[in-house]
XYZ file of C-alpha atoms in Angstrom:
570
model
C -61.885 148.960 23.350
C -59.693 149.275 26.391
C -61.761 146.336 27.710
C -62.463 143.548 25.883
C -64.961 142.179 28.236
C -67.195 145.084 27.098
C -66.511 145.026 23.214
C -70.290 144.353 21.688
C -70.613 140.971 19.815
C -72.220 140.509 16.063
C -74.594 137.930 15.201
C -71.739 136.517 12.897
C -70.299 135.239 16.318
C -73.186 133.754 18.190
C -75.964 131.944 15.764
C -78.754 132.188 18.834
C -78.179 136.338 18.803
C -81.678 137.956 18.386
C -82.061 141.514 16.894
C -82.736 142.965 20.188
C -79.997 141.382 21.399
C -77.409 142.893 18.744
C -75.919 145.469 21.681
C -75.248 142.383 24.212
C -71.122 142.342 25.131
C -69.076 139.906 25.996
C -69.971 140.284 29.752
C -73.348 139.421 29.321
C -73.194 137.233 27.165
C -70.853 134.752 28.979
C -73.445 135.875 32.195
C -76.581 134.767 29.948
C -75.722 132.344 27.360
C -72.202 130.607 28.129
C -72.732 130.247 32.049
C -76.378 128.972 32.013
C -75.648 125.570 29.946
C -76.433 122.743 30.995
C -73.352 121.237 30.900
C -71.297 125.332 30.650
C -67.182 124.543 30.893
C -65.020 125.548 33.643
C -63.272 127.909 32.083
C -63.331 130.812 29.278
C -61.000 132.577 27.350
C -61.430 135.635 25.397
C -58.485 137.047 23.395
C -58.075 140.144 21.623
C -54.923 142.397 20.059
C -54.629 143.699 23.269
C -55.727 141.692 25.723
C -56.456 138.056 27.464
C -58.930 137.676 29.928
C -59.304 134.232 31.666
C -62.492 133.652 33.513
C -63.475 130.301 35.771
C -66.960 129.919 36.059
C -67.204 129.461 40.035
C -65.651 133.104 40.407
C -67.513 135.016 37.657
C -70.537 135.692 40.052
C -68.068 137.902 42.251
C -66.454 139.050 38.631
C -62.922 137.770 39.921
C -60.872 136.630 36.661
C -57.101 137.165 35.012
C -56.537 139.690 32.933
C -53.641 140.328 30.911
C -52.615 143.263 28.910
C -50.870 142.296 25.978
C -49.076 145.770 24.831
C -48.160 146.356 28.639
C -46.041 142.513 28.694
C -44.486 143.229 25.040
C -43.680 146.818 26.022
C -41.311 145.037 29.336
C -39.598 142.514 27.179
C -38.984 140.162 30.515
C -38.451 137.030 28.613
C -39.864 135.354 32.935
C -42.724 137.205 32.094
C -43.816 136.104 28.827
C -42.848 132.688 30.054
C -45.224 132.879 33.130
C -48.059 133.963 30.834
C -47.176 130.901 28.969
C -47.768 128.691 31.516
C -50.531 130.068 33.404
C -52.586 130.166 29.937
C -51.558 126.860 28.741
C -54.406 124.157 28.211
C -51.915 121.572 30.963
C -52.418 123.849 33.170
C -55.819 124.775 33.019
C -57.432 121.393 32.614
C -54.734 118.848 32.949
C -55.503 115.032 32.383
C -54.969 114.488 35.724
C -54.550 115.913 39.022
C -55.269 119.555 40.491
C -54.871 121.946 37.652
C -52.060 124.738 37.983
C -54.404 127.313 38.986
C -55.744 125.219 41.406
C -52.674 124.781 43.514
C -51.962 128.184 43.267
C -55.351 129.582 45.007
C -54.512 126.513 47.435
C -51.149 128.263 47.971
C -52.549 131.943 48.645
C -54.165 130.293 51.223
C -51.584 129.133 52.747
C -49.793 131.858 52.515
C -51.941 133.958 54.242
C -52.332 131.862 56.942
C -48.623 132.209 57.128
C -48.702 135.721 57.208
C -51.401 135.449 60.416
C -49.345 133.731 62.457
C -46.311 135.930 61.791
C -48.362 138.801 62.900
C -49.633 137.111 66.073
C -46.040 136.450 67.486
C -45.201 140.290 65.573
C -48.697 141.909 67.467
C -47.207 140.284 70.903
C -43.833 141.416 71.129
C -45.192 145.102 69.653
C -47.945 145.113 72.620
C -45.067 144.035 75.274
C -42.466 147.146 73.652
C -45.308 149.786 74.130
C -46.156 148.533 76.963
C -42.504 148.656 78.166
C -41.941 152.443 76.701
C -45.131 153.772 78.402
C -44.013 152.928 81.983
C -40.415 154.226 80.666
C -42.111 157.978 79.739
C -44.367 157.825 82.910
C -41.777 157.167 85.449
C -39.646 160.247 84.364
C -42.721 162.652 85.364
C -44.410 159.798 87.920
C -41.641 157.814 90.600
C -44.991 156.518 91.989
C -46.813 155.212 88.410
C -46.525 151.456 89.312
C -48.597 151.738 92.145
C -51.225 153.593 90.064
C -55.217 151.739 90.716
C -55.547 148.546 87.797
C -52.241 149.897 85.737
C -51.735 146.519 84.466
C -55.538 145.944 82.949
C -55.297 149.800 81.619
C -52.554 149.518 80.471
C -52.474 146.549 78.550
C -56.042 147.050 77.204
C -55.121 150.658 75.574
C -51.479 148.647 74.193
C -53.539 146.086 72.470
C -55.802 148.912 71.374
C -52.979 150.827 69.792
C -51.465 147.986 67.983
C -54.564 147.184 66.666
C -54.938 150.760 65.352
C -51.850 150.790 63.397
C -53.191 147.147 61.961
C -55.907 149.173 60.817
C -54.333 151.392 59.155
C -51.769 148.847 57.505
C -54.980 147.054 56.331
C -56.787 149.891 54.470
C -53.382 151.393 53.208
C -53.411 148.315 51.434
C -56.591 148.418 49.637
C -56.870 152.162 48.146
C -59.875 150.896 45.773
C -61.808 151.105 48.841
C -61.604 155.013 48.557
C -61.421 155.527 52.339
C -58.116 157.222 52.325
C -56.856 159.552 50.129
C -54.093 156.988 48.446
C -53.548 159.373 45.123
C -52.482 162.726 47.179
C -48.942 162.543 47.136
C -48.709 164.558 50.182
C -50.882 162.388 52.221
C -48.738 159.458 51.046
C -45.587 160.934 51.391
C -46.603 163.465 54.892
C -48.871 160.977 57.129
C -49.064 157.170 55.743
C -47.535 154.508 57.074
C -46.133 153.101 54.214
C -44.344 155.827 54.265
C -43.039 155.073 58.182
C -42.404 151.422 56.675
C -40.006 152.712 54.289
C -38.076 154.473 57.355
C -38.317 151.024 59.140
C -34.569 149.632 58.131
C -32.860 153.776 58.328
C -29.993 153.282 60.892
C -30.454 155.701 63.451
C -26.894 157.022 64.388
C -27.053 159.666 66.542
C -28.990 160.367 69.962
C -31.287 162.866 68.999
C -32.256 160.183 66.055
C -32.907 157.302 68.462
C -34.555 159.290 71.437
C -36.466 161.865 69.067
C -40.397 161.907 68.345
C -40.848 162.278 64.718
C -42.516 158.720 64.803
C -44.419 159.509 67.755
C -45.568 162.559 66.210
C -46.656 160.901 62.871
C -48.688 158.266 64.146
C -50.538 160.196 66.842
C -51.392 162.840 64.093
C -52.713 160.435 61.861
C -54.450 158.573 64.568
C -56.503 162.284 65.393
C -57.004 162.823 61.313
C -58.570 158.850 61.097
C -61.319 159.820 64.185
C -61.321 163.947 63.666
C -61.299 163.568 59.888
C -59.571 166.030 58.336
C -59.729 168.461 55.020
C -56.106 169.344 53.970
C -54.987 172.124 51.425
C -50.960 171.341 51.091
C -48.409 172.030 48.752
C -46.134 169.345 47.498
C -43.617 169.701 44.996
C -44.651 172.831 43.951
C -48.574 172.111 43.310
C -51.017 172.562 46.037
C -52.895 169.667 46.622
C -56.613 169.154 48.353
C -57.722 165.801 50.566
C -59.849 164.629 52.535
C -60.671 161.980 55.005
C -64.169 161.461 56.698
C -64.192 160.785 60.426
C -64.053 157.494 61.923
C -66.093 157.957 64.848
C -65.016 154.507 66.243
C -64.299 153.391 69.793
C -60.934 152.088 68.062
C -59.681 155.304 67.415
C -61.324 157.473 70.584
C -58.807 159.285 72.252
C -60.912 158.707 75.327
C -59.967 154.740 75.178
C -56.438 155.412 75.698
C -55.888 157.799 78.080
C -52.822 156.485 79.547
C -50.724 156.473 75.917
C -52.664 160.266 74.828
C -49.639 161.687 76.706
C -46.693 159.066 76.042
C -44.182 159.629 73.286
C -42.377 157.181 72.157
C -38.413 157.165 70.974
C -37.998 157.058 67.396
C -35.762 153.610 67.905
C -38.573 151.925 69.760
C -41.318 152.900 67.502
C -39.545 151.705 64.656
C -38.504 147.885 65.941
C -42.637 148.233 66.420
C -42.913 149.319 62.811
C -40.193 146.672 61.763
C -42.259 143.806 63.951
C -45.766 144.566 62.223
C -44.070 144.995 58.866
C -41.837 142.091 58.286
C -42.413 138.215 58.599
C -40.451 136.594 61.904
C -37.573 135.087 61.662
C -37.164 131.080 61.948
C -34.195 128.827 61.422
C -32.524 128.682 58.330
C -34.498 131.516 57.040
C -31.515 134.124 55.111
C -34.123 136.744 55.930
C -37.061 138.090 56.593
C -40.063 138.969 53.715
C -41.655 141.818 54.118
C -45.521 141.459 55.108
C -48.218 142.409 52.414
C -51.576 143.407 54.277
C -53.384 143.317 50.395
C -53.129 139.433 50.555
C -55.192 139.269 54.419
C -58.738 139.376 54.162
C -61.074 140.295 56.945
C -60.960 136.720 58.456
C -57.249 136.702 58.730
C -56.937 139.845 60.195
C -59.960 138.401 62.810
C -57.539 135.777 63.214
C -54.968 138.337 64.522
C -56.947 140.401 66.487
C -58.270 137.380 68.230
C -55.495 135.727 69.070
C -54.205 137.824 71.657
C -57.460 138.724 73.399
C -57.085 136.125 76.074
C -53.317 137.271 76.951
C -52.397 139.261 79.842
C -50.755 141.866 80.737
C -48.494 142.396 83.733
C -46.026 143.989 85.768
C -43.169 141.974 87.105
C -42.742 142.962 91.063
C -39.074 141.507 91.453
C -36.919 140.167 88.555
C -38.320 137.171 87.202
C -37.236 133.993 84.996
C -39.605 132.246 82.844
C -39.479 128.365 83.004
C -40.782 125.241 81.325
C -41.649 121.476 81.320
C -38.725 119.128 80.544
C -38.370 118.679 77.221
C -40.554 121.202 75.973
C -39.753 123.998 73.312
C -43.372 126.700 73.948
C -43.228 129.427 71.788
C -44.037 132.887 73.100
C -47.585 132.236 72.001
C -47.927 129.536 74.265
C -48.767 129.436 77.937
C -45.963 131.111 79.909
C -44.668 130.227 83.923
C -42.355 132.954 85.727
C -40.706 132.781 88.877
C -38.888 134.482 90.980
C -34.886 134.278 91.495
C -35.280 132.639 94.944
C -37.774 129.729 93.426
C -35.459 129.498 89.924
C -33.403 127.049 92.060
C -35.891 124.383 92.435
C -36.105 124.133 88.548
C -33.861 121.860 86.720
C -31.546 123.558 83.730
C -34.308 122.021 81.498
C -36.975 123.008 82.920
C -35.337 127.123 82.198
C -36.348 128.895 78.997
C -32.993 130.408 77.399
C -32.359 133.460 75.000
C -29.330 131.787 73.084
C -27.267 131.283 76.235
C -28.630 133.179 78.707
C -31.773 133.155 80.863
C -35.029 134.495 79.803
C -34.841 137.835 82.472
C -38.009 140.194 82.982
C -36.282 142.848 85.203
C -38.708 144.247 87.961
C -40.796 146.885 86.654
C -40.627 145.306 82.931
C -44.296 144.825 81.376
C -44.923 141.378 80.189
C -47.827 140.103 77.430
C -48.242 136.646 77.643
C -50.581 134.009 78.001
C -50.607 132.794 81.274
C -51.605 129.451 82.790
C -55.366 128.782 82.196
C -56.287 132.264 80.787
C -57.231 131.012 77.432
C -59.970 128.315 78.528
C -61.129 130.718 81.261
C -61.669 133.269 78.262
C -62.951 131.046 75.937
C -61.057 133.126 73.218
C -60.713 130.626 69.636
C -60.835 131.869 66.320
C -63.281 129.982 64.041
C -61.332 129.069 61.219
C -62.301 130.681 57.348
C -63.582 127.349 56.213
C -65.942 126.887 59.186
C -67.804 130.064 59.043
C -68.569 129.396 55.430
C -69.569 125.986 55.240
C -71.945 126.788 58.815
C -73.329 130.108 57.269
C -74.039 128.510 54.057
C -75.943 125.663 55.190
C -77.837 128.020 57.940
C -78.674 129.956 54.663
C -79.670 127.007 52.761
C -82.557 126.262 54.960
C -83.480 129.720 55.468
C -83.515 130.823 51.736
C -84.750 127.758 51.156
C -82.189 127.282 48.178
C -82.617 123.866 46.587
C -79.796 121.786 44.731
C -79.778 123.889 41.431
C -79.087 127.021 43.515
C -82.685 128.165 43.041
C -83.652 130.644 45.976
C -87.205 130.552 47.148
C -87.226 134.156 48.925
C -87.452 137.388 46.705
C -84.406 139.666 46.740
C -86.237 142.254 48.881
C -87.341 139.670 51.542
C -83.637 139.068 52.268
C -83.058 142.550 53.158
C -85.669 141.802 55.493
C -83.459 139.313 57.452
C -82.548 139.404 60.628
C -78.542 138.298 62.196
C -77.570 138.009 65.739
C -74.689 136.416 66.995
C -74.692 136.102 71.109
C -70.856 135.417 71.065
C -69.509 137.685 68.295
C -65.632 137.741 69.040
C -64.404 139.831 65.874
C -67.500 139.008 64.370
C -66.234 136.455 61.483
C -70.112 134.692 61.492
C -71.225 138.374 60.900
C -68.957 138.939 57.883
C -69.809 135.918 56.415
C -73.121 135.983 56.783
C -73.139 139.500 55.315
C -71.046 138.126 52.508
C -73.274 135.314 51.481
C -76.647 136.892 51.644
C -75.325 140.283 50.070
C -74.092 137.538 46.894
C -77.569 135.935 47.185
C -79.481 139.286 46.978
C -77.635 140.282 43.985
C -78.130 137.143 42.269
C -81.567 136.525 42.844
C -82.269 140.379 42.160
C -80.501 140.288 38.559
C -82.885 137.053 37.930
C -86.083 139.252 39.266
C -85.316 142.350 37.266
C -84.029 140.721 33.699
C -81.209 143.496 34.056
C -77.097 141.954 34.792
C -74.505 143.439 36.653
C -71.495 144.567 34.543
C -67.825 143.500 35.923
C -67.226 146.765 36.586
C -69.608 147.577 38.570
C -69.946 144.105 40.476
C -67.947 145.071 43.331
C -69.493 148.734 43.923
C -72.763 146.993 44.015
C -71.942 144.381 45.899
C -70.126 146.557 48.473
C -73.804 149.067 48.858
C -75.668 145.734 49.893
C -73.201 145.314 52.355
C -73.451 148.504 54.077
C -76.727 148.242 54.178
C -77.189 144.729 55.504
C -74.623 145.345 57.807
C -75.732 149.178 59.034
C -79.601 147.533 58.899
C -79.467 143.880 59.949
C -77.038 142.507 61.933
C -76.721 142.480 65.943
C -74.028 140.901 68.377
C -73.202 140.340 71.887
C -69.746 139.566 73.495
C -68.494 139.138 76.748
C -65.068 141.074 76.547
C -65.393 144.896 75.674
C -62.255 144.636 73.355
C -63.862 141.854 70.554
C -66.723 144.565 70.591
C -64.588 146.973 69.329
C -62.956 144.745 66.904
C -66.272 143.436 65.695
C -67.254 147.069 64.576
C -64.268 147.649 62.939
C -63.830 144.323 60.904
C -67.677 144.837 60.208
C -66.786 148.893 58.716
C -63.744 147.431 56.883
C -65.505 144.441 55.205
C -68.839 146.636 54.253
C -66.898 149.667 53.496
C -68.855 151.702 50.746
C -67.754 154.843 49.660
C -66.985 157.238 52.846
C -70.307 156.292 54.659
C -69.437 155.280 58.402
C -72.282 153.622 59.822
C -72.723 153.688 63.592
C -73.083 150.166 65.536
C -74.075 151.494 68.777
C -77.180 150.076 69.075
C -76.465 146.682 67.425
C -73.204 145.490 68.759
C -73.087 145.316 72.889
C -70.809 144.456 75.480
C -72.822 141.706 77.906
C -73.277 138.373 78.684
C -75.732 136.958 76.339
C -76.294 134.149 78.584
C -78.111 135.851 81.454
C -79.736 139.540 81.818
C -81.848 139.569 78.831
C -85.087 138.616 79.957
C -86.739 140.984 83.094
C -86.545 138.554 85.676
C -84.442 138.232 88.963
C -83.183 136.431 92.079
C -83.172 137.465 95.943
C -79.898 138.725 96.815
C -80.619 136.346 99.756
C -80.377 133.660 97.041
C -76.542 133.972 96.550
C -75.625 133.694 100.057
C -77.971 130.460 100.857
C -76.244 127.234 102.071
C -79.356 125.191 101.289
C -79.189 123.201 98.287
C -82.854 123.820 97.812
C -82.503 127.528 98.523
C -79.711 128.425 96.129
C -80.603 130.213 93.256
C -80.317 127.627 90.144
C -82.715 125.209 92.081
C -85.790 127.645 91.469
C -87.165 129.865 88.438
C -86.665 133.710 88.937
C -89.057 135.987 89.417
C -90.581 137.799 86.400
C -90.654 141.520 86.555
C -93.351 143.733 84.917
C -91.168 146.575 83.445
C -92.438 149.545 85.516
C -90.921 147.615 88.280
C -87.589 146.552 87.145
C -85.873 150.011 88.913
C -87.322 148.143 92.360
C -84.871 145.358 91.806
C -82.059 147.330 90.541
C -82.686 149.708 93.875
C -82.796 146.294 96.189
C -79.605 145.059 94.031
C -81.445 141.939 93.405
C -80.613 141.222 89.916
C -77.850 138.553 88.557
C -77.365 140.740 85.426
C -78.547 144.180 83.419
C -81.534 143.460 81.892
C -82.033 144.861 78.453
């Protein structure tokens, strides 16, 4: 068999085989009989002709395990290879007398790696935001002298730059996983006519002449593919001489509304700017001593990393410098660009000390007037209240929240039915990118699963885990789960990192009515204050010293009329 996980086993093999048992595989019989000792080992190894499999018992439920193909590794004759195999298979470093086996360190590695990764895209997702930002005012001004004085330019306009950039880490994101099945990844000519991998490959192409660096063919690309991600799009091309058909089901997602960005619809950017954007979101940053710089793979970032990045930058701002400005710092301080910023002007620059000035090699750190700068200014960050809650918090929180609702005791026995957890209900009054969400989708879509195979008799093969796994996803999280955040921008992440995480064949759920843009704090219940309340100079007569006023809902339009309410009531 090409799979050796599915190969049957004879009674010859396994002494507690029954008769009715004689078509059991090696799948279900690790599931049934090897897994549910009381004392079952760590790991497993099956080997055949053609193939190893190694399987650790803490990652079978999610059917994660190595497998190696045997007439694939002869067939390269790469003497590292057969080496690695070596090593990775051998009994040291699987259960070593002491210390953290090889495997081990090496999961503890991929974590660190992709935190690595994160923070390379934070200072990447920053610089990109500031070059759009800086091109957009560039194309405006050639049709607009009078653009800069246009109403809230600098909220617009950095709002629909962090939008874009977090459209194109969208797209990097689900290019990366094609066993997802949301994009077309085995058409040719969508790879090779709209991707952008494809763009990534053009990344490093010197651009010699002027029509290269000034054109629009990136422009072009990216706002095409932007239109086929929300429009959708059924395509009949030939490539290469073969006509080939794909498809893409529409994204109908505030992410990728045309309507959100109304100020970049009609900007195009140069070919040389778009691809030092390309270059910034595609390869790690460079530090000291580094000989260069990796390039960035978006298959090793899970959801929570890339909630990482899109939080990180939520609490930055965006502005316009009015006169040519220097940036400046405490003595003996080295802030990064993700760190709290201070400008000032070329008449106040003299008051600071030489070490007290932030330098570009030699020179000052110049914004010319008119330049758009994305930075994170003074107290913005603890007035936003933006923080990402680390991977290892949201599962050790969600898991103990489920523990006492699911009322799972030590042995991992759950005391709800599988059906009764679809029955659960999630809210999270201060989503962000909505990592609690995820998790908790995660967790009780893995407890369902389990506790339905137990409930049924009936197992799961490995492959069809994940497909299974990914259906009880979309349902808990197109059925179940409901969140509130204060800034517009985390709502629209939240639905997307929800979508991407749930994703289940080209069903696009619609979070309209379960993911809102409020403050959860006040404005849910239908009660008010007197206007007169807010403008009192009596302690006694302010409107925190006294309960509101509860409002029977046939009434509530009164209040709105007499613009008495503190908040929109739900």
């Amino acid at each position: 068999s090409c799979d050796v996980l599915t190969n049957s086993i004879v009674k010859e093999q396994l002494k507690e085989l029954d008769e009715c048992d004689s078509e059991l595989n090696y799948d279900a019989v690790i599931t049934s009989h090897i897994f549910t000792m009381n004392e079952p080992p760590r790991w497993v190894m099956l080997v055949s002709p053609f193939q190893v499999v190694l399987i650790e018992r803490a990652k079978w439920a999610q059917k994660r395990y190595l497998r190696f193909d045997i007439e694939d590794i002869i067939a390269r004759k790469e003497d590292a290879m057969l080496k690695a195999i070596s090593v990775l298979l051998h009994t040291d470093s699987l259960a070593p007398k002491d210390g953290l086996s090889l495997l081990d360190t090496l999961d503890e590695n991929s974590h660190k790696h992709a935190f690595g990764v994160t923070e390379d895209l934070k200072y990447s997702l920053r610089s990109a935001v500031e070059l759009l930002g800086n091109e957009a005012i560039y194309y405006h001004l050639k049709n607009n002298p009078n653009f800069l004085e246009t109403d809230n330019i600098e909220s617009d306009l950095t709002r629909e730059s962090l939008r874009y950039m977090y459209r194109l880490l969208f797209l990097f994101y689900i290019e990366s996983r094609p066993e997802l099945g949301f994009i077309p990844s085995k058409s040719q000519a969508f790879v090779k006519g709209y991707s952008l991998e494809t763009l990534r490959d053009l990344e490093l192409m010197p651009l010699l002449t002027d029509s290269d660096k000034n054109g629009y063919y990136f422009s072009d690309s990216v706002s095409l593919y932007f239109d086929m991600i929300y429009n959708g799009r059924v395509s009949h091309k030939v490539f290469e001489g073969r006509k080939e058909i794909f498809s893409i089901s529409p994204l109908r997602s505030h992410l990728f509304d045309p309507a959100k960005t109304p100020l970049l619809n009609v900007v195009k950017l140069r070919n040389h700017v778009w691809q030092e954007i390309i270059q910034s979101l595609s390869l790690s940053r460079e530090k000291k001593g580094n000989k260069g710089r990796g390039r960035i793979s978006y298959a090793n970032l899970g959801i929570n990393q890339l909630g990482a990045v899109y939080e990180a930058l939520l609490s930055y701002k965006g502005f316009i410098a009015k006169e040519t400005l220097f940036e400046v710092k405490k003595a003996g301080t080295t802030p990064t660009e993700l760190e709290n910023a201070y400008f000032v002007t070329e008449a106040q620059l003299g008051e600071y000390k030489e070490v007290e000035r932030v330098f570009d090699g030699k020179d000052l750190r110049r914004y010319k007037k008119g330049s758009f700068i994305y930075r994170l200014a003074g107290r913005d960050r603890e007035k936003s209240a933006s923080y990402y809650t680390p991977e290892v918090l949201t599962k050790s929180l969600v898991k103990y929240a489920l523990k006492e609702l699911l009322e799972i005791d030590e042995s991992g026995k759950v005391g709800k039915k599988a059906d009764e957890i679809l029955s659960l209900t999630v809210c999270e009054p201060a989503m962000g990118s909505a990592a609690f969400l995820n998790e908790a989708i995660n967790q009780l879509s893995e407890t369902y699963l389990h506790q339905k195979q137990i409930e049924t008799g009936e197992k799961i093969s490995h492959d069809k885990y994940t497909e299974e796994l990914q259906r009880v996803k979309m349902h808990i999280a197109d059925n179940n789960v409901y969140g509130v955040d204060l800034n517009p921008t985390a709502v629209e992440l939240a639905e997307i990192s929800l979508w991407l995480n749930a994703l289940s064949g080209a069903f696009v759920p619609w979070f309209g009515f379960q993911l809102e843009n409020g403050n959860s704090l006040i404005g849910a219940r239908r009660e008010v204050y007197d206007i007169a309340t807010l403008n009192a100079t009596k302690k006694d007569l302010l409107w925190y010293e006294d309960a509101p006023t509860r409002l029977a809902p046939k009434s509530l339009w009164l209040a709105k009329k007499r613009e008495v309410t503190l908040g929109q009531s739900s």
